[in-house]
């Protein structure tokens, strides 16, 4: 799964996390508010570390989504 996230920086914004998960930014904000995804506040901005996002995905069965040719392909870890 780490290979899927290699191109992303170590600290991610809500929009980027939403893109990775294949959900809306509002959904990511709800997950953050529910403490499902650990985050930090930098002023008014919410940031999520790539390591914490990987932990979140692995806790949920290692499911990630990759955009390819305008389709979402589900990728699961073995």
Short mmCIF file of N, CA and C in Angstrom, two decimals:
data_model
loop_
_atom_site.label_atom_id
_atom_site.label_comp_id
_atom_site.label_asym_id
_atom_site.label_seq_id
_atom_site.Cartn_x
_atom_site.Cartn_y
_atom_site.Cartn_z
N UNK A 1 0.82 -1.19 0.00
CA UNK A 1 0.00 0.00 0.00
C UNK A 1 0.87 1.25 0.00
N UNK A 2 2.01 1.18 0.65
CA UNK A 2 2.89 2.34 0.68
C UNK A 2 3.27 2.79 -0.73
N UNK A 3 3.37 1.82 -1.65
CA UNK A 3 3.74 2.17 -3.02
C UNK A 3 2.70 3.08 -3.66
N UNK A 4 1.43 2.87 -3.29
CA UNK A 4 0.36 3.69 -3.85
C UNK A 4 0.46 5.14 -3.41
N UNK A 5 1.04 5.35 -2.23
CA UNK A 5 1.09 6.70 -1.66
C UNK A 5 2.46 7.35 -1.79
N UNK A 6 3.39 6.70 -2.49
CA UNK A 6 4.75 7.24 -2.62
C UNK A 6 4.80 8.65 -3.17
N UNK A 7 3.96 8.95 -4.14
CA UNK A 7 4.03 10.26 -4.81
C UNK A 7 3.50 11.41 -3.95
N UNK A 8 2.87 11.09 -2.82
CA UNK A 8 2.29 12.13 -1.97
C UNK A 8 3.29 12.58 -0.91
N UNK A 9 3.19 13.84 -0.46
CA UNK A 9 4.09 14.34 0.58
C UNK A 9 3.77 13.69 1.93
N UNK A 10 4.64 13.90 2.91
CA UNK A 10 4.49 13.29 4.23
C UNK A 10 3.29 13.83 4.99
N UNK A 11 2.90 15.07 4.71
CA UNK A 11 1.75 15.70 5.37
C UNK A 11 0.74 16.08 4.30
N UNK A 12 -0.50 15.64 4.50
CA UNK A 12 -1.54 15.79 3.48
C UNK A 12 -2.65 16.72 3.94
N UNK A 13 -3.26 17.42 2.99
CA UNK A 13 -4.43 18.23 3.32
C UNK A 13 -5.70 17.39 3.12
N UNK A 14 -6.82 17.93 3.54
CA UNK A 14 -8.09 17.21 3.48
C UNK A 14 -8.45 16.83 2.04
N UNK A 15 -8.25 17.74 1.11
CA UNK A 15 -8.60 17.47 -0.29
C UNK A 15 -7.78 16.30 -0.85
N UNK A 16 -6.52 16.24 -0.51
CA UNK A 16 -5.66 15.16 -0.99
C UNK A 16 -6.07 13.83 -0.39
N UNK A 17 -6.37 13.82 0.90
CA UNK A 17 -6.82 12.59 1.56
C UNK A 17 -8.13 12.12 0.92
N UNK A 18 -9.02 13.06 0.62
CA UNK A 18 -10.28 12.72 -0.03
C UNK A 18 -10.02 12.07 -1.39
N UNK A 19 -9.09 12.62 -2.14
CA UNK A 19 -8.73 12.06 -3.45
C UNK A 19 -8.21 10.63 -3.30
N UNK A 20 -7.34 10.42 -2.32
CA UNK A 20 -6.76 9.09 -2.09
C UNK A 20 -7.84 8.08 -1.72
N UNK A 21 -8.75 8.49 -0.85
CA UNK A 21 -9.80 7.58 -0.37
C UNK A 21 -10.96 7.45 -1.34
N UNK A 22 -11.06 8.36 -2.29
CA UNK A 22 -12.17 8.32 -3.23
C UNK A 22 -13.47 8.79 -2.61
N UNK A 23 -13.36 9.74 -1.67
CA UNK A 23 -14.54 10.30 -1.00
C UNK A 23 -14.48 11.82 -1.13
N UNK A 24 -15.48 12.50 -0.58
CA UNK A 24 -15.49 13.96 -0.62
C UNK A 24 -14.69 14.52 0.55
N UNK A 25 -14.22 15.77 0.44
CA UNK A 25 -13.55 16.40 1.57
C UNK A 25 -14.44 16.45 2.82
N UNK A 26 -15.74 16.60 2.64
CA UNK A 26 -16.66 16.62 3.79
C UNK A 26 -16.61 15.29 4.54
N UNK A 27 -16.50 14.20 3.82
CA UNK A 27 -16.39 12.89 4.46
C UNK A 27 -15.11 12.78 5.25
N UNK A 28 -14.01 13.27 4.70
CA UNK A 28 -12.73 13.25 5.43
C UNK A 28 -12.85 14.10 6.69
N UNK A 29 -13.47 15.27 6.59
CA UNK A 29 -13.64 16.12 7.78
C UNK A 29 -14.47 15.41 8.84
N UNK A 30 -15.50 14.67 8.42
CA UNK A 30 -16.31 13.90 9.39
C UNK A 30 -15.47 12.81 10.06
N UNK A 31 -14.64 12.13 9.29
CA UNK A 31 -13.77 11.10 9.85
C UNK A 31 -12.77 11.70 10.85
N UNK A 32 -12.26 12.87 10.52
CA UNK A 32 -11.33 13.57 11.42
C UNK A 32 -12.06 13.98 12.70
N UNK A 33 -13.25 14.54 12.55
CA UNK A 33 -14.03 14.99 13.71
C UNK A 33 -14.39 13.82 14.63
N UNK A 34 -14.63 12.65 14.04
CA UNK A 34 -14.96 11.45 14.81
C UNK A 34 -13.70 10.76 15.35
N UNK A 35 -12.54 11.35 15.11
CA UNK A 35 -11.24 10.79 15.52
C UNK A 35 -10.94 9.44 14.87
N UNK A 36 -11.57 9.15 13.76
CA UNK A 36 -11.27 7.92 13.02
C UNK A 36 -9.93 8.04 12.31
N UNK A 37 -9.63 9.25 11.83
CA UNK A 37 -8.33 9.54 11.22
C UNK A 37 -7.67 10.61 12.08
N UNK A 38 -6.53 10.29 12.71
CA UNK A 38 -5.83 11.30 13.51
C UNK A 38 -5.34 12.45 12.63
N UNK A 39 -5.42 13.65 13.18
CA UNK A 39 -5.00 14.83 12.41
C UNK A 39 -4.39 15.86 13.35
N UNK A 40 -3.80 16.87 12.75
CA UNK A 40 -3.28 18.02 13.50
C UNK A 40 -3.83 19.28 12.86
N UNK A 41 -3.99 20.31 13.67
CA UNK A 41 -4.44 21.60 13.17
C UNK A 41 -3.22 22.50 13.06
N UNK A 42 -3.10 23.17 11.94
CA UNK A 42 -2.07 24.18 11.71
C UNK A 42 -2.83 25.46 11.45
N UNK A 43 -3.01 26.25 12.50
CA UNK A 43 -3.90 27.40 12.40
C UNK A 43 -5.31 26.88 12.20
N UNK A 44 -5.93 27.29 11.11
CA UNK A 44 -7.28 26.82 10.79
C UNK A 44 -7.27 25.60 9.87
N UNK A 45 -6.10 25.20 9.44
CA UNK A 45 -5.98 24.11 8.47
C UNK A 45 -5.83 22.76 9.15
N UNK A 46 -6.47 21.75 8.60
CA UNK A 46 -6.35 20.39 9.09
C UNK A 46 -5.35 19.64 8.22
N UNK A 47 -4.42 18.97 8.88
CA UNK A 47 -3.41 18.19 8.16
C UNK A 47 -3.38 16.77 8.71
N UNK A 48 -3.13 15.82 7.83
CA UNK A 48 -3.08 14.41 8.19
C UNK A 48 -1.75 13.86 7.68
N UNK A 49 -1.01 13.20 8.57
CA UNK A 49 0.26 12.64 8.12
C UNK A 49 -0.01 11.38 7.30
N UNK A 50 0.86 11.15 6.34
CA UNK A 50 0.72 9.98 5.48
C UNK A 50 0.79 8.70 6.32
N UNK A 51 1.65 8.69 7.34
CA UNK A 51 1.77 7.51 8.20
C UNK A 51 0.46 7.20 8.91
N UNK A 52 -0.23 8.23 9.40
CA UNK A 52 -1.51 8.02 10.09
C UNK A 52 -2.58 7.57 9.11
N UNK A 53 -2.54 8.06 7.89
CA UNK A 53 -3.49 7.62 6.88
C UNK A 53 -3.26 6.15 6.54
N UNK A 54 -2.00 5.75 6.41
CA UNK A 54 -1.67 4.35 6.15
C UNK A 54 -2.16 3.48 7.30
N UNK A 55 -1.94 3.93 8.55
CA UNK A 55 -2.44 3.19 9.71
C UNK A 55 -3.95 3.02 9.64
N UNK A 56 -4.65 4.10 9.31
CA UNK A 56 -6.11 4.07 9.20
C UNK A 56 -6.55 3.04 8.15
N UNK A 57 -5.90 3.06 7.00
CA UNK A 57 -6.26 2.12 5.93
C UNK A 57 -5.98 0.68 6.33
N UNK A 58 -4.84 0.45 6.98
CA UNK A 58 -4.49 -0.91 7.39
C UNK A 58 -5.45 -1.44 8.45
N UNK A 59 -5.88 -0.57 9.37
CA UNK A 59 -6.86 -0.97 10.39
C UNK A 59 -8.18 -1.37 9.75
N UNK A 60 -8.46 -0.82 8.60
CA UNK A 60 -9.73 -1.08 7.91
C UNK A 60 -9.58 -2.17 6.85
N UNK A 61 -8.56 -2.99 6.97
CA UNK A 61 -8.40 -4.09 6.03
C UNK A 61 -7.49 -3.79 4.86
N UNK A 62 -6.79 -2.67 4.91
CA UNK A 62 -5.82 -2.36 3.86
C UNK A 62 -6.44 -1.99 2.54
N UNK A 63 -7.60 -1.40 2.56
CA UNK A 63 -8.27 -1.04 1.31
C UNK A 63 -7.88 0.36 0.91
N UNK A 64 -7.48 0.51 -0.33
CA UNK A 64 -7.17 1.83 -0.88
C UNK A 64 -7.77 1.89 -2.28
N UNK A 65 -7.83 3.06 -2.80
CA UNK A 65 -8.39 3.23 -4.13
C UNK A 65 -7.38 3.95 -5.01
N UNK A 66 -7.31 3.52 -6.25
CA UNK A 66 -6.40 4.15 -7.21
C UNK A 66 -7.21 4.57 -8.43
N UNK A 67 -7.03 5.80 -8.87
CA UNK A 67 -7.73 6.27 -10.06
C UNK A 67 -6.97 5.80 -11.30
N UNK A 68 -7.69 5.21 -12.20
CA UNK A 68 -7.07 4.75 -13.44
C UNK A 68 -8.11 4.87 -14.54
N UNK A 69 -7.79 5.65 -15.57
CA UNK A 69 -8.70 5.84 -16.70
C UNK A 69 -10.10 6.25 -16.25
N UNK A 70 -10.20 7.14 -15.31
CA UNK A 70 -11.44 7.70 -14.79
C UNK A 70 -12.30 6.67 -14.06
N UNK A 71 -11.75 5.53 -13.73
CA UNK A 71 -12.48 4.54 -12.95
C UNK A 71 -11.74 4.32 -11.65
N UNK A 72 -12.47 4.03 -10.60
CA UNK A 72 -11.82 3.69 -9.34
C UNK A 72 -11.65 2.18 -9.28
N UNK A 73 -10.45 1.77 -9.00
CA UNK A 73 -10.15 0.35 -8.91
C UNK A 73 -9.83 0.06 -7.45
N UNK A 74 -10.52 -0.90 -6.88
CA UNK A 74 -10.28 -1.26 -5.49
C UNK A 74 -9.04 -2.13 -5.41
N UNK A 75 -8.16 -1.77 -4.50
CA UNK A 75 -6.91 -2.50 -4.32
C UNK A 75 -6.87 -2.95 -2.87
N UNK A 76 -6.71 -4.25 -2.64
CA UNK A 76 -6.63 -4.76 -1.27
C UNK A 76 -5.26 -5.36 -1.05
N UNK A 77 -4.80 -5.25 0.18
CA UNK A 77 -3.51 -5.85 0.51
C UNK A 77 -3.71 -7.33 0.79
N UNK A 78 -2.66 -8.12 0.57
CA UNK A 78 -2.79 -9.55 0.81
C UNK A 78 -2.24 -9.93 2.14
#
